[in-house]
Amino acid sequence: MPYFRERLSGSGIRYQVDDGDVVAIGFFTTRQVRAENENAARALAEGVVLSEWDSGSPYAKGNTGPAPEWVVEDVCRVSILTGFLEGGLRGYTFYQHDD
């Protein structure tokens, strides 16, 4: 079964970043999944991100805005070696402005 890497961008949030006055309004994230095809990979990766923003999760607790709305920026197939070595990929890059 092949590996796929999906880049997503999310918006509409009000997430407190660090302990300061910085409030993020959006994010970028990448997830890597193993799936039968590109459509199945999209569903799996989006499900992972959704679960990370579901009520009770650390990201949901820090978000004073609505749940994020996201757009799939890119989906590509990656090699088995890349998929195995990099795992599922985690984390977010947050941004403050729509600029």
mmCIF file of C-alpha atoms in Angstrom:
data_model
loop_
_atom_site.group_PDB
_atom_site.id
_atom_site.type_symbol
_atom_site.label_atom_id
_atom_site.label_comp_id
_atom_site.label_asym_id
_atom_site.label_seq_id
_atom_site.Cartn_x
_atom_site.Cartn_y
_atom_site.Cartn_z
ATOM 1 C CA MET A 1 0.000 0.000 0.000
ATOM 2 C CA PRO A 2 1.523 3.386 -0.959
ATOM 3 C CA TYR A 3 2.276 6.366 1.269
ATOM 4 C CA PHE A 4 0.876 9.829 0.612
ATOM 5 C CA ARG A 5 1.820 13.240 1.983
ATOM 6 C CA GLU A 6 -0.924 15.843 2.326
ATOM 7 C CA ARG A 7 -0.452 19.534 3.033
ATOM 8 C CA LEU A 8 -3.414 21.357 4.548
ATOM 9 C CA SER A 9 -4.112 24.940 5.524
ATOM 10 C CA GLY A 10 -6.639 25.784 8.203
ATOM 11 C CA SER A 11 -8.342 29.065 9.043
ATOM 12 C CA GLY A 12 -11.062 30.589 11.185
ATOM 13 C CA ILE A 13 -9.463 29.762 14.521
ATOM 14 C CA ARG A 14 -8.407 31.982 17.411
ATOM 15 C CA TYR A 15 -5.652 29.898 18.970
ATOM 16 C CA GLN A 16 -3.475 31.216 21.799
ATOM 17 C CA VAL A 17 0.153 30.603 20.809
ATOM 18 C CA ASP A 18 2.658 30.253 23.657
ATOM 19 C CA ASP A 19 1.884 32.204 26.833
ATOM 20 C CA GLY A 20 1.942 35.645 25.250
ATOM 21 C CA ASP A 21 -0.615 37.821 23.526
ATOM 22 C CA VAL A 22 -0.168 36.079 20.189
ATOM 23 C CA VAL A 23 -3.406 34.775 18.720
ATOM 24 C CA ALA A 24 -3.170 32.648 15.586
ATOM 25 C CA ILE A 25 -5.974 32.794 13.023
ATOM 26 C CA GLY A 26 -4.749 29.933 10.859
ATOM 27 C CA PHE A 27 -2.213 27.203 10.323
ATOM 28 C CA PHE A 28 -0.373 24.982 7.886
ATOM 29 C CA THR A 29 0.253 21.308 8.578
ATOM 30 C CA THR A 30 1.445 18.199 6.789
ATOM 31 C CA ARG A 31 0.316 14.654 7.403
ATOM 32 C CA GLN A 32 1.588 11.439 5.919
ATOM 33 C CA VAL A 33 -0.625 8.374 5.645
ATOM 34 C CA ARG A 34 -0.633 4.962 4.066
ATOM 35 C CA ALA A 35 -3.687 4.408 1.874
ATOM 36 C CA GLU A 36 -5.008 2.572 -1.175
ATOM 37 C CA ASN A 37 -5.299 5.744 -3.267
ATOM 38 C CA GLU A 38 -5.218 9.542 -3.148
ATOM 39 C CA ASN A 39 -8.881 9.900 -2.138
ATOM 40 C CA ALA A 40 -8.473 7.492 0.771
ATOM 41 C CA ALA A 41 -5.299 9.337 1.782
ATOM 42 C CA ARG A 42 -7.198 12.645 1.858
ATOM 43 C CA ALA A 43 -9.878 11.169 4.102
ATOM 44 C CA LEU A 44 -7.330 9.646 6.493
ATOM 45 C CA ALA A 45 -5.162 12.767 6.786
ATOM 46 C CA GLU A 46 -8.153 15.060 7.238
ATOM 47 C CA GLY A 47 -9.531 12.705 9.893
ATOM 48 C CA VAL A 48 -6.275 12.952 11.827
ATOM 49 C CA VAL A 49 -6.334 16.759 11.747
ATOM 50 C CA LEU A 50 -10.021 16.856 12.677
ATOM 51 C CA SER A 51 -9.399 14.605 15.689
ATOM 52 C CA GLU A 52 -6.586 16.916 16.846
ATOM 53 C CA TRP A 53 -9.054 19.849 16.935
ATOM 54 C CA ASP A 54 -11.996 17.858 18.335
ATOM 55 C CA SER A 55 -13.475 18.978 21.666
ATOM 56 C CA GLY A 56 -11.333 17.995 24.606
ATOM 57 C CA SER A 57 -8.091 17.954 22.627
ATOM 58 C CA PRO A 58 -5.250 20.336 23.569
ATOM 59 C CA TYR A 59 -5.714 22.349 20.359
ATOM 60 C CA ALA A 60 -9.473 22.679 20.936
ATOM 61 C CA LYS A 61 -8.865 23.845 24.512
ATOM 62 C CA GLY A 62 -6.585 26.633 23.294
ATOM 63 C CA ASN A 63 -8.972 27.723 20.528
ATOM 64 C CA THR A 64 -11.480 30.455 21.418
ATOM 65 C CA GLY A 65 -12.797 30.621 17.856
ATOM 66 C CA PRO A 66 -14.704 28.089 15.791
ATOM 67 C CA ALA A 67 -13.276 24.763 14.691
ATOM 68 C CA PRO A 68 -10.874 25.223 11.793
ATOM 69 C CA GLU A 69 -11.952 25.079 8.205
ATOM 70 C CA TRP A 70 -9.245 23.611 6.009
ATOM 71 C CA VAL A 71 -8.223 23.361 2.423
ATOM 72 C CA VAL A 72 -6.099 20.599 0.966
ATOM 73 C CA GLU A 73 -3.144 22.390 -0.588
ATOM 74 C CA ASP A 74 -1.409 19.356 -2.058
ATOM 75 C CA VAL A 75 -1.433 15.558 -2.022
ATOM 76 C CA CYS A 76 1.463 13.562 -3.411
ATOM 77 C CA ARG A 77 2.631 10.005 -3.319
ATOM 78 C CA VAL A 78 5.948 9.441 -1.532
ATOM 79 C CA SER A 79 8.347 6.535 -1.574
ATOM 80 C CA ILE A 80 8.043 3.658 0.858
ATOM 81 C CA LEU A 81 11.371 4.638 2.427
ATOM 82 C CA THR A 82 10.226 8.240 2.954
ATOM 83 C CA GLY A 83 6.901 7.058 4.336
ATOM 84 C CA PHE A 84 8.533 4.636 6.727
ATOM 85 C CA LEU A 85 11.269 6.983 7.953
ATOM 86 C CA GLU A 86 9.124 10.086 8.372
ATOM 87 C CA GLY A 87 6.084 8.406 9.886
ATOM 88 C CA GLY A 88 2.835 10.348 10.141
ATOM 89 C CA LEU A 89 4.388 13.816 10.534
ATOM 90 C CA ARG A 90 3.007 16.047 13.262
ATOM 91 C CA GLY A 91 2.792 19.668 14.275
ATOM 92 C CA TYR A 92 1.448 22.953 13.029
ATOM 93 C CA THR A 93 2.845 26.213 11.742
ATOM 94 C CA PHE A 94 0.523 28.980 12.939
ATOM 95 C CA TYR A 95 0.072 32.433 11.471
ATOM 96 C CA GLN A 96 -1.428 35.643 12.862
ATOM 97 C CA HIS A 97 -2.483 37.696 9.853
ATOM 98 C CA ASP A 98 -4.211 37.170 6.516
ATOM 99 C CA ASP A 99 -1.439 39.108 4.711
#
